[in-house]
PDB file of C-alpha atoms in Angstrom:
ATOM      1  CA  MET A   1     -53.302 103.729-133.079  1.00 49.00           C
ATOM      2  CA  SER A   2     -56.532 103.645-135.079  1.00 53.00           C
ATOM      3  CA  ASP A   3     -58.710 100.562-134.537  1.00 60.00           C
ATOM      4  CA  VAL A   4     -59.467 100.433-138.277  1.00 74.00           C
ATOM      5  CA  ARG A   5     -57.072  98.267-140.244  1.00 88.00           C
ATOM      6  CA  PRO A   6     -55.344  99.880-143.243  1.00 93.00           C
ATOM      7  CA  VAL A   7     -55.565  98.407-146.717  1.00 95.00           C
ATOM      8  CA  GLN A   8     -53.079  98.193-149.586  1.00 96.00           C
ATOM      9  CA  MET A   9     -54.392  99.204-152.991  1.00 95.00           C
ATOM     10  CA  SER A  10     -53.195  99.660-156.542  1.00 96.00           C
ATOM     11  CA  SER A  11     -54.871 103.012-157.050  1.00 97.00           C
ATOM     12  CA  PRO A  12     -55.297 104.783-160.396  1.00 97.00           C
ATOM     13  CA  VAL A  13     -54.328 108.450-160.459  1.00 97.00           C
ATOM     14  CA  LEU A  14     -57.360 110.612-161.153  1.00 97.00           C
ATOM     15  CA  THR A  15     -55.753 114.072-161.232  1.00 96.00           C
ATOM     16  CA  VAL A  16     -52.404 115.748-160.677  1.00 95.00           C
ATOM     17  CA  ARG A  17     -52.556 119.475-160.052  1.00 93.00           C
ATOM     18  CA  GLN A  18     -50.497 122.362-158.792  1.00 90.00           C
ATOM     19  CA  VAL A  19     -51.728 124.020-155.583  1.00 86.00           C
ATOM     20  CA  ASP A  20     -49.641 127.103-154.861  1.00 83.00           C
ATOM     21  CA  ALA A  21     -46.079 125.806-154.360  1.00 88.00           C
ATOM     22  CA  TYR A  22     -47.252 122.216-153.900  1.00 93.00           C
ATOM     23  CA  HIS A  23     -48.378 119.238-155.952  1.00 95.00           C
ATOM     24  CA  ALA A  24     -51.675 117.497-155.218  1.00 95.00           C
ATOM     25  CA  ILE A  25     -52.469 113.986-156.451  1.00 97.00           C
ATOM     26  CA  THR A  26     -55.928 112.450-156.262  1.00 98.00           C
ATOM     27  CA  VAL A  27     -56.182 108.663-156.467  1.00 98.00           C
ATOM     28  CA  VAL A  28     -59.191 106.379-156.643  1.00 98.00           C
ATOM     29  CA  ALA A  29     -59.005 104.397-153.405  1.00 97.00           C
ATOM     30  CA  PRO A  30     -62.438 103.397-152.065  1.00 96.00           C
ATOM     31  CA  GLY A  31     -61.076 101.156-149.316  1.00 95.00           C
ATOM     32  CA  ILE A  32     -58.945 103.955-147.901  1.00 97.00           C
ATOM     33  CA  ALA A  33     -61.566 106.677-148.337  1.00 96.00           C
ATOM     34  CA  GLU A  34     -64.246 104.778-146.409  1.00 96.00           C
ATOM     35  CA  ARG A  35     -61.909 104.130-143.457  1.00 96.00           C
ATOM     36  CA  PHE A  36     -60.341 107.602-143.274  1.00 97.00           C
ATOM     37  CA  ARG A  37     -60.521 109.844-140.230  1.00 96.00           C
ATOM     38  CA  SER A  38     -59.065 113.344-140.048  1.00 96.00           C
ATOM     39  CA  GLY A  39     -55.335 113.379-139.299  1.00 96.00           C
ATOM     40  CA  GLN A  40     -54.499 110.003-140.849  1.00 96.00           C
ATOM     41  CA  PHE A  41     -52.020 109.501-143.671  1.00 96.00           C
ATOM     42  CA  ILE A  42     -51.044 107.188-146.511  1.00 96.00           C
ATOM     43  CA  ALA A  43     -47.758 105.534-147.512  1.00 94.00           C
ATOM     44  CA  VAL A  44     -47.026 105.542-151.248  1.00 95.00           C
ATOM     45  CA  ALA A  45     -44.465 103.391-153.086  1.00 94.00           C
ATOM     46  CA  VAL A  46     -42.319 105.452-155.452  1.00 94.00           C
ATOM     47  CA  GLY A  47     -40.115 104.816-158.462  1.00 90.00           C
ATOM     48  CA  GLY A  48     -42.054 101.983-160.079  1.00 85.00           C
ATOM     49  CA  GLU A  49     -41.733  98.206-159.818  1.00 80.00           C
ATOM     50  CA  HIS A  50     -37.993  98.041-160.450  1.00 77.00           C
ATOM     51  CA  SER A  51     -36.977 101.089-158.445  1.00 82.00           C
ATOM     52  CA  ALA A  52     -34.085 101.073-155.978  1.00 82.00           C
ATOM     53  CA  MET A  53     -36.122 103.430-153.776  1.00 83.00           C
ATOM     54  CA  LEU A  54     -37.375 100.823-151.327  1.00 83.00           C
ATOM     55  CA  THR A  55     -39.015 102.985-148.674  1.00 88.00           C
ATOM     56  CA  ARG A  56     -42.443 104.456-149.153  1.00 91.00           C
ATOM     57  CA  ARG A  57     -43.186 108.156-148.930  1.00 92.00           C
ATOM     58  CA  VAL A  58     -45.698 109.218-146.325  1.00 93.00           C
ATOM     59  CA  PHE A  59     -48.281 111.959-146.929  1.00 94.00           C
ATOM     60  CA  ALA A  60     -51.137 113.392-144.894  1.00 94.00           C
ATOM     61  CA  ILE A  61     -54.542 112.962-146.482  1.00 96.00           C
ATOM     62  CA  HIS A  62     -55.880 116.355-147.494  1.00 95.00           C
ATOM     63  CA  GLU A  63     -59.272 115.488-148.898  1.00 95.00           C
ATOM     64  CA  VAL A  64     -61.597 112.514-149.300  1.00 96.00           C
ATOM     65  CA  LYS A  65     -64.566 112.489-151.682  1.00 95.00           C
ATOM     66  CA  PRO A  66     -67.212 109.895-152.591  1.00 93.00           C
ATOM     67  CA  ASP A  67     -66.501 110.227-156.345  1.00 91.00           C
ATOM     68  CA  TYR A  68     -65.721 106.982-158.209  1.00 92.00           C
ATOM     69  CA  GLY A  69     -66.491 105.009-155.066  1.00 92.00           C
ATOM     70  CA  GLY A  70     -64.026 107.017-152.986  1.00 96.00           C
ATOM     71  CA  THR A  71     -61.066 109.257-153.814  1.00 98.00           C
ATOM     72  CA  VAL A  72     -58.145 110.419-151.691  1.00 98.00           C
ATOM     73  CA  GLU A  73     -56.029 113.521-152.303  1.00 97.00           C
ATOM     74  CA  PHE A  74     -52.583 114.082-150.818  1.00 96.00           C
ATOM     75  CA  LEU A  75     -50.232 117.028-151.014  1.00 93.00           C
ATOM     76  CA  PHE A  76     -46.459 117.297-151.294  1.00 93.00           C
ATOM     77  CA  ALA A  77     -43.525 119.487-152.271  1.00 91.00           C
ATOM     78  CA  VAL A  78     -40.721 118.082-154.419  1.00 92.00           C
ATOM     79  CA  ARG A  79     -37.775 117.475-152.093  1.00 89.00           C
ATOM     80  CA  GLY A  80     -35.974 114.486-153.580  1.00 91.00           C
ATOM     81  CA  ARG A  81     -36.079 111.685-156.137  1.00 93.00           C
ATOM     82  CA  GLY A  82     -39.194 110.072-154.716  1.00 93.00           C
ATOM     83  CA  THR A  83     -41.376 113.170-154.727  1.00 94.00           C
ATOM     84  CA  ALA A  84     -39.916 114.224-158.103  1.00 95.00           C
ATOM     85  CA  TRP A  85     -41.094 110.873-159.497  1.00 95.00           C
ATOM     86  CA  LEU A  86     -44.544 111.417-158.016  1.00 95.00           C
ATOM     87  CA  ALA A  87     -44.798 114.885-159.529  1.00 95.00           C
ATOM     88  CA  GLU A  88     -44.362 113.303-162.972  1.00 95.00           C
ATOM     89  CA  ARG A  89     -47.354 110.957-162.583  1.00 96.00           C
ATOM     90  CA  ARG A  90     -50.301 111.431-164.902  1.00 96.00           C
ATOM     91  CA  SER A  91     -53.952 110.438-164.963  1.00 96.00           C
ATOM     92  CA  ARG A  92     -54.509 106.640-165.088  1.00 96.00           C
ATOM     93  CA  ASP A  93     -51.035 105.826-163.763  1.00 97.00           C
ATOM     94  CA  LEU A  94     -51.190 103.322-160.900  1.00 97.00           C
ATOM     95  CA  LEU A  95     -49.815 103.991-157.421  1.00 97.00           C
ATOM     96  CA  ASP A  96     -49.259 101.383-154.709  1.00 96.00           C
ATOM     97  CA  VAL A  97     -50.875 102.975-151.656  1.00 97.00           C
ATOM     98  CA  ILE A  98     -51.355 101.810-148.045  1.00 96.00           C
ATOM     99  CA  GLY A  99     -53.759 103.557-145.700  1.00 95.00           C
ATOM    100  CA  PRO A 100     -55.275 105.047-143.784  1.00 96.00           C
ATOM    101  CA  LEU A 101     -52.463 104.942-141.241  1.00 95.00           C
ATOM    102  CA  GLY A 102     -51.892 106.533-137.871  1.00 95.00           C
ATOM    103  CA  ARG A 103     -53.927 107.904-135.009  1.00 95.00           C
ATOM    104  CA  PRO A 104     -56.464 110.538-136.062  1.00 96.00           C
ATOM    105  CA  PHE A 105     -57.329 113.824-134.391  1.00 97.00           C
ATOM    106  CA  PRO A 106     -59.713 113.326-131.469  1.00 97.00           C
ATOM    107  CA  LEU A 107     -62.923 115.287-131.928  1.00 97.00           C
ATOM    108  CA  PRO A 108     -64.739 117.119-129.128  1.00 96.00           C
ATOM    109  CA  ARG A 109     -67.997 115.618-127.901  1.00 94.00           C
ATOM    110  CA  ASP A 110     -69.720 119.001-127.725  1.00 95.00           C
ATOM    111  CA  PRO A 111     -69.565 122.103-129.950  1.00 97.00           C
ATOM    112  CA  VAL A 112     -66.514 124.180-128.955  1.00 98.00           C
ATOM    113  CA  ASN A 113     -64.366 126.905-130.466  1.00 98.00           C
ATOM    114  CA  CYS A 114     -61.352 125.421-132.258  1.00 98.00           C
ATOM    115  CA  VAL A 115     -58.306 127.180-133.676  1.00 98.00           C
ATOM    116  CA  LEU A 116     -56.360 125.215-136.310  1.00 98.00           C
ATOM    117  CA  VAL A 117     -52.698 126.180-136.726  1.00 98.00           C
ATOM    118  CA  GLY A 118     -50.654 125.011-139.703  1.00 97.00           C
ATOM    119  CA  GLY A 119     -47.224 125.636-141.164  1.00 94.00           C
ATOM    120  CA  GLY A 120     -46.546 125.137-144.881  1.00 90.00           C
ATOM    121  CA  SER A 121     -47.686 121.799-146.257  1.00 88.00           C
ATOM    122  CA  GLY A 122     -48.400 120.770-142.671  1.00 88.00           C
ATOM    123  CA  SER A 123     -51.684 122.612-143.065  1.00 94.00           C
ATOM    124  CA  ALA A 124     -53.042 119.883-145.369  1.00 94.00           C
ATOM    125  CA  PRO A 125     -54.561 117.548-142.713  1.00 96.00           C
ATOM    126  CA  LEU A 126     -56.250 120.485-140.994  1.00 97.00           C
ATOM    127  CA  PHE A 127     -58.769 120.936-143.809  1.00 97.00           C
ATOM    128  CA  PRO A 128     -60.635 117.610-143.410  1.00 97.00           C
ATOM    129  CA  LEU A 129     -60.412 118.246-139.665  1.00 98.00           C
ATOM    130  CA  ALA A 130     -62.112 121.624-140.156  1.00 98.00           C
ATOM    131  CA  HIS A 131     -64.979 119.977-142.037  1.00 97.00           C
ATOM    132  CA  ALA A 132     -65.355 117.306-139.332  1.00 97.00           C
ATOM    133  CA  LEU A 133     -65.432 119.946-136.595  1.00 98.00           C
ATOM    134  CA  ARG A 134     -67.973 122.069-138.425  1.00 97.00           C
ATOM    135  CA  ARG A 135     -70.245 119.032-138.830  1.00 96.00           C
ATOM    136  CA  ARG A 136     -70.221 118.812-135.025  1.00 96.00           C
ATOM    137  CA  GLY A 137     -71.250 122.446-134.697  1.00 97.00           C
ATOM    138  CA  CYS A 138     -67.814 123.725-133.690  1.00 98.00           C
ATOM    139  CA  ARG A 139     -66.474 127.144-134.557  1.00 98.00           C
ATOM    140  CA  VAL A 140     -63.291 126.895-136.647  1.00 98.00           C
ATOM    141  CA  ASP A 141     -60.599 129.561-136.976  1.00 98.00           C
ATOM    142  CA  PHE A 142     -57.469 129.069-139.076  1.00 98.00           C
ATOM    143  CA  VAL A 143     -53.962 130.410-138.463  1.00 98.00           C
ATOM    144  CA  LEU A 144     -51.750 129.401-141.386  1.00 97.00           C
ATOM    145  CA  GLY A 145     -48.148 130.327-142.075  1.00 96.00           C
ATOM    146  CA  GLY A 146     -45.391 129.801-144.601  1.00 94.00           C
ATOM    147  CA  ALA A 147     -42.137 131.212-145.866  1.00 95.00           C
ATOM    148  CA  THR A 148     -43.901 133.037-148.715  1.00 95.00           C
ATOM    149  CA  ALA A 149     -47.466 133.505-149.965  1.00 95.00           C
ATOM    150  CA  SER A 150     -47.097 130.503-152.277  1.00 93.00           C
ATOM    151  CA  ARG A 151     -46.125 128.338-149.281  1.00 93.00           C
ATOM    152  CA  VAL A 152     -49.286 129.167-147.341  1.00 94.00           C
ATOM    153  CA  PHE A 153     -51.471 126.282-148.363  1.00 89.00           C
ATOM    154  CA  SER A 154     -54.966 126.908-149.759  1.00 90.00           C
ATOM    155  CA  ALA A 155     -55.603 130.333-148.248  1.00 92.00           C
ATOM    156  CA  LEU A 156     -58.790 130.832-150.279  1.00 93.00           C
ATOM    157  CA  THR A 157     -60.298 127.574-149.046  1.00 94.00           C
ATOM    158  CA  ALA A 158     -59.393 128.456-145.474  1.00 95.00           C
ATOM    159  CA  ARG A 159     -61.255 131.755-145.794  1.00 96.00           C
ATOM    160  CA  ARG A 160     -64.288 129.963-147.214  1.00 96.00           C
ATOM    161  CA  ILE A 161     -64.729 127.211-144.635  1.00 95.00           C
ATOM    162  CA  ALA A 162     -63.649 128.923-141.396  1.00 97.00           C
ATOM    163  CA  GLU A 163     -65.101 131.679-139.258  1.00 97.00           C
ATOM    164  CA  SER A 164     -61.810 133.516-139.690  1.00 97.00           C
ATOM    165  CA  ALA A 165     -58.483 132.865-141.384  1.00 97.00           C
ATOM    166  CA  THR A 166     -55.267 134.610-140.345  1.00 98.00           C
ATOM    167  CA  PHE A 167     -52.070 134.279-142.361  1.00 98.00           C
ATOM    168  CA  THR A 168     -48.400 134.895-141.680  1.00 97.00           C
ATOM    169  CA  THR A 169     -45.371 134.777-143.976  1.00 97.00           C
ATOM    170  CA  ASP A 170     -41.672 135.157-143.310  1.00 95.00           C
ATOM    171  CA  ASP A 171     -41.368 137.808-146.038  1.00 96.00           C
ATOM    172  CA  GLY A 172     -44.685 139.570-145.471  1.00 96.00           C
ATOM    173  CA  SER A 173     -46.050 138.637-148.912  1.00 96.00           C
ATOM    174  CA  LEU A 174     -49.335 137.461-147.351  1.00 96.00           C
ATOM    175  CA  GLY A 175     -50.884 138.557-144.090  1.00 96.00           C
ATOM    176  CA  THR A 176     -48.674 139.451-141.149  1.00 97.00           C
ATOM    177  CA  ARG A 177     -44.904 139.350-141.486  1.00 97.00           C
ATOM    178  CA  GLY A 178     -43.655 136.818-138.969  1.00 97.00           C
ATOM    179  CA  ARG A 179     -44.660 133.449-137.546  1.00 96.00           C
ATOM    180  CA  VAL A 180     -47.993 131.895-136.644  1.00 97.00           C
ATOM    181  CA  THR A 181     -47.231 132.285-132.950  1.00 96.00           C
ATOM    182  CA  ASP A 182     -46.973 136.054-133.440  1.00 97.00           C
ATOM    183  CA  VAL A 183     -50.731 136.212-134.103  1.00 97.00           C
ATOM    184  CA  LEU A 184     -52.031 133.108-132.329  1.00 98.00           C
ATOM    185  CA  ALA A 185     -52.684 134.811-128.978  1.00 97.00           C
ATOM    186  CA  ARG A 186     -54.847 137.453-130.630  1.00 98.00           C
ATOM    187  CA  VAL A 187     -56.886 134.808-132.471  1.00 98.00           C
ATOM    188  CA  ILE A 188     -57.373 132.774-129.277  1.00 98.00           C
ATOM    189  CA  ASP A 189     -58.567 135.895-127.458  1.00 98.00           C
ATOM    190  CA  GLU A 190     -60.901 137.076-130.220  1.00 97.00           C
ATOM    191  CA  ALA A 191     -62.371 133.642-130.940  1.00 97.00           C
ATOM    192  CA  CYS A 192     -62.522 132.582-127.274  1.00 97.00           C
ATOM    193  CA  SER A 193     -60.868 129.358-128.403  1.00 98.00           C
ATOM    194  CA  ASP A 194     -61.392 126.238-126.302  1.00 98.00           C
ATOM    195  CA  VAL A 195     -58.914 123.927-128.038  1.00 98.00           C
ATOM    196  CA  VAL A 196     -55.931 124.165-130.387  1.00 98.00           C
ATOM    197  CA  TYR A 197     -55.091 121.738-133.185  1.00 98.00           C
ATOM    198  CA  ALA A 198     -51.728 122.117-134.932  1.00 98.00           C
ATOM    199  CA  CYS A 199     -49.613 120.501-137.620  1.00 96.00           C
ATOM    200  CA  GLY A 200     -46.266 121.667-138.929  1.00 93.00           C
ATOM    201  CA  PRO A 201     -42.540 121.732-138.138  1.00 93.00           C
ATOM    202  CA  MET A 202     -41.454 120.715-134.640  1.00 94.00           C
ATOM    203  CA  PRO A 203     -40.271 124.209-133.587  1.00 95.00           C
ATOM    204  CA  MET A 204     -43.680 125.610-134.510  1.00 96.00           C
ATOM    205  CA  LEU A 205     -45.487 122.851-132.611  1.00 97.00           C
ATOM    206  CA  ARG A 206     -43.337 123.500-129.543  1.00 97.00           C
ATOM    207  CA  GLU A 207     -44.230 127.197-129.533  1.00 97.00           C
ATOM    208  CA  VAL A 208     -47.926 126.594-130.240  1.00 98.00           C
ATOM    209  CA  THR A 209     -48.068 124.056-127.408  1.00 98.00           C
ATOM    210  CA  ALA A 210     -46.389 126.473-124.993  1.00 97.00           C
ATOM    211  CA  MET A 211     -48.916 129.178-125.861  1.00 97.00           C
ATOM    212  CA  ALA A 212     -51.898 126.845-125.463  1.00 98.00           C
ATOM    213  CA  MET A 213     -50.570 125.773-122.077  1.00 97.00           C
ATOM    214  CA  ARG A 214     -50.285 129.410-120.989  1.00 97.00           C
ATOM    215  CA  TYR A 215     -53.957 129.819-121.864  1.00 97.00           C
ATOM    216  CA  GLY A 216     -54.828 126.577-120.091  1.00 97.00           C
ATOM    217  CA  ILE A 217     -56.513 125.028-123.126  1.00 98.00           C
ATOM    218  CA  PRO A 218     -55.882 121.567-124.598  1.00 97.00           C
ATOM    219  CA  VAL A 219     -53.684 121.231-127.667  1.00 98.00           C
ATOM    220  CA  GLN A 220     -53.482 118.345-130.134  1.00 98.00           C
ATOM    221  CA  VAL A 221     -50.425 118.281-132.402  1.00 98.00           C
ATOM    222  CA  SER A 222     -49.696 116.221-135.498  1.00 97.00           C
ATOM    223  CA  VAL A 223     -45.934 115.768-135.672  1.00 94.00           C
ATOM    224  CA  GLU A 224     -43.944 115.802-138.893  1.00 84.00           C
ATOM    225  CA  GLU A 225     -41.337 113.092-138.426  1.00 80.00           C
ATOM    226  CA  THR A 226     -39.556 111.243-141.226  1.00 78.00           C
ATOM    227  CA  MET A 227     -41.133 107.815-141.620  1.00 79.00           C
ATOM    228  CA  ALA A 228     -39.482 105.007-143.540  1.00 76.00           C
ATOM    229  CA  CYS A 229     -42.156 102.320-143.198  1.00 78.00           C
ATOM    230  CA  GLY A 230     -45.282 104.026-141.869  1.00 78.00           C
ATOM    231  CA  THR A 231     -46.307 100.863-140.010  1.00 78.00           C
ATOM    232  CA  GLY A 232     -44.242 100.932-136.803  1.00 82.00           C
ATOM    233  CA  ILE A 233     -41.558  98.419-137.768  1.00 85.00           C
ATOM    234  CA  CYS A 234     -38.455 100.495-138.494  1.00 83.00           C
ATOM    235  CA  MET A 235     -38.570 102.819-135.428  1.00 85.00           C
ATOM    236  CA  SER A 236     -37.216 105.737-137.491  1.00 86.00           C
ATOM    237  CA  CYS A 237     -39.949 108.152-136.408  1.00 90.00           C
ATOM    238  CA  VAL A 238     -39.834 107.863-132.628  1.00 93.00           C
ATOM    239  CA  VAL A 239     -40.447 110.887-130.423  1.00 94.00           C
ATOM    240  CA  PRO A 240     -40.248 111.106-126.617  1.00 95.00           C
ATOM    241  CA  VAL A 241     -43.759 111.295-125.173  1.00 97.00           C
ATOM    242  CA  VAL A 242     -44.775 111.337-121.514  1.00 96.00           C
ATOM    243  CA  GLY A 243     -47.475 108.807-120.656  1.00 94.00           C
ATOM    244  CA  GLU A 244     -50.366 109.144-118.233  1.00 93.00           C
ATOM    245  CA  ASP A 245     -48.161 107.411-115.651  1.00 93.00           C
ATOM    246  CA  GLY A 246     -45.481 110.087-115.963  1.00 93.00           C
ATOM    247  CA  ILE A 247     -43.024 107.766-117.692  1.00 94.00           C
ATOM    248  CA  THR A 248     -41.413 108.882-120.960  1.00 95.00           C
ATOM    249  CA  ARG A 249     -41.611 106.391-123.814  1.00 94.00           C
ATOM    250  CA  MET A 250     -40.216 106.569-127.326  1.00 95.00           C
ATOM    251  CA  ALA A 251     -43.502 106.674-129.230  1.00 95.00           C
ATOM    252  CA  ARG A 252     -43.663 105.807-132.910  1.00 93.00           C
ATOM    253  CA  ALA A 253     -45.192 108.742-134.760  1.00 93.00           C
ATOM    254  CA  CYS A 254     -46.608 106.444-137.438  1.00 91.00           C
ATOM    255  CA  VAL A 255     -48.695 104.198-135.171  1.00 93.00           C
ATOM    256  CA  ASP A 256     -48.839 105.880-131.746  1.00 94.00           C
ATOM    257  CA  GLY A 257     -49.301 109.214-133.550  1.00 94.00           C
ATOM    258  CA  PRO A 258     -48.916 111.269-135.604  1.00 95.00           C
ATOM    259  CA  VAL A 259     -51.380 113.053-133.311  1.00 97.00           C
ATOM    260  CA  PHE A 260     -50.355 113.539-129.682  1.00 97.00           C
ATOM    261  CA  ARG A 261     -51.385 115.761-126.813  1.00 97.00           C
ATOM    262  CA  GLY A 262     -48.978 118.651-127.198  1.00 97.00           C
ATOM    263  CA  GLU A 263     -48.087 118.921-123.536  1.00 97.00           C
ATOM    264  CA  ARG A 264     -47.016 115.263-123.538  1.00 97.00           C
ATOM    265  CA  VAL A 265     -44.389 115.664-126.283  1.00 97.00           C
ATOM    266  CA  ARG A 266     -40.893 116.470-125.029  1.00 96.00           C
ATOM    267  CA  PHE A 267     -40.060 118.801-127.901  1.00 95.00           C
ATOM    268  CA  ASP A 268     -36.643 119.787-126.536  1.00 94.00           C
ATOM    269  CA  ASP A 269     -35.580 116.129-126.592  1.00 94.00           C
ATOM    270  CA  VAL A 270     -36.857 115.227-130.082  1.00 93.00           C
ATOM    271  CA  GLY A 271     -34.068 113.507-132.003  1.00 91.00           C
ATOM    272  CA  THR A 272     -32.605 111.979-128.837  1.00 92.00           C
ATOM    273  CA  VAL A 273     -33.396 109.200-126.386  1.00 91.00           C
ATOM    274  CA  PRO A 274     -33.703 110.982-123.027  1.00 92.00           C
ATOM    275  CA  PHE A 275     -31.785 109.346-120.197  1.00 90.00           C
ATOM    276  CA  ASP A 276     -35.026 108.883-118.243  1.00 91.00           C
ATOM    277  CA  ALA A 277     -37.000 107.305-121.116  1.00 93.00           C
ATOM    278  CA  LEU A 278     -38.252 103.768-120.679  1.00 92.00           C
ATOM    279  CA  GLY A 279     -35.587 101.381-121.994  1.00 87.00           C
ATOM    280  CA  ALA A 280     -32.777 103.947-122.079  1.00 87.00           C
ATOM    281  CA  PRO A 281     -29.388 102.673-120.856  1.00 85.00           C
ATOM    282  CA  GLY A 282     -29.443 102.541-117.073  1.00 73.00           C
ATOM    283  CA  TRP A 283     -33.150 103.396-116.874  1.00 77.00           C
ATOM    284  CA  LYS A 284     -34.837 102.209-113.703  1.00 71.00           C
ATOM    285  CA  ALA A 285     -38.478 102.756-112.867  1.00 59.00           C
ATOM    286  CA  ARG A 286     -39.310 104.626-109.713  1.00 52.00           C
ATOM    287  CA  GLY A 287     -40.410 102.073-107.163  1.00 45.00           C
ATOM    288  CA  GLY A 288     -38.132  99.257-108.315  1.00 40.00           C
ATOM    289  CA  GLU A 289     -38.121  96.408-110.755  1.00 44.00           C
ATOM    290  CA  ASP A 290     -41.811  95.526-110.339  1.00 46.00           C
ATOM    291  CA  ARG A 291     -42.759  99.021-111.467  1.00 43.00           C
ATOM    292  CA  ALA A 292     -40.406  98.670-114.441  1.00 44.00           C
ATOM    293  CA  ARG A 293     -42.069  95.440-115.518  1.00 49.00           C
ATOM    294  CA  GLU A 294     -45.524  96.975-115.150  1.00 50.00           C
ATOM    295  CA  ALA A 295     -44.494 100.052-117.180  1.00 48.00           C
ATOM    296  CA  GLY A 296     -43.195  97.809-119.967  1.00 50.00           C
TER     297      GLY A 296
END
């Protein structure tokens, strides 16, 4: 979890714009902008003061600027009543926003070659990460995918800020027909990549992690799990993650993540509580009850 405390703000909407198949909202939120680190997210109340939609909607932060004391832009696709309400917001409307939340991407100490892999709107948090890496002298290569060309987020920006940008689409309307993992090996080879960062659907993250492990390079993944509170209370976003001690724990994506070491996430068990996870029925630590207490 980040050591910087989040803040809650009533933030005026600055702009609402269409970006390919997505909506992007920029809000004036100085307190969030000054605390932000790449990979963190915000939780936005939807529906207005008298809405029956009680849970916030969680969005990765796509861009932070110093304008107006500090602005924050987030990206989303309309998938339900909450995001439909957000898409109808206009300039000067107020949004109740909490952030920044979550554990950010760790940055390398020295300049290295980094490949950033994104699927659909999951690509959004990779753009501030790219800028942060470039400021450290790192090489950045993008591999972005989507169902169609309009679902590949911000391809032009990716081309502008990275050493190379490779695109895939399910229908072949942009770049290579197929998935990001169909081209990732070639990019790693050509760029001599030292580390992989990825954000997108769980099946994509599983395959990207497996490929990085075959190459023997570290991989950091930002998981896309449904979050009801964004603050670690409701436990709706837990994923099984193996700790340094070898014990699996149900980690909360909103506070323990959303960024994890890819090889530590048990992707095949996402959506379940593995029988050998700490606290699972009948679980017993190796070495007896003392070890169990220490692990807890």
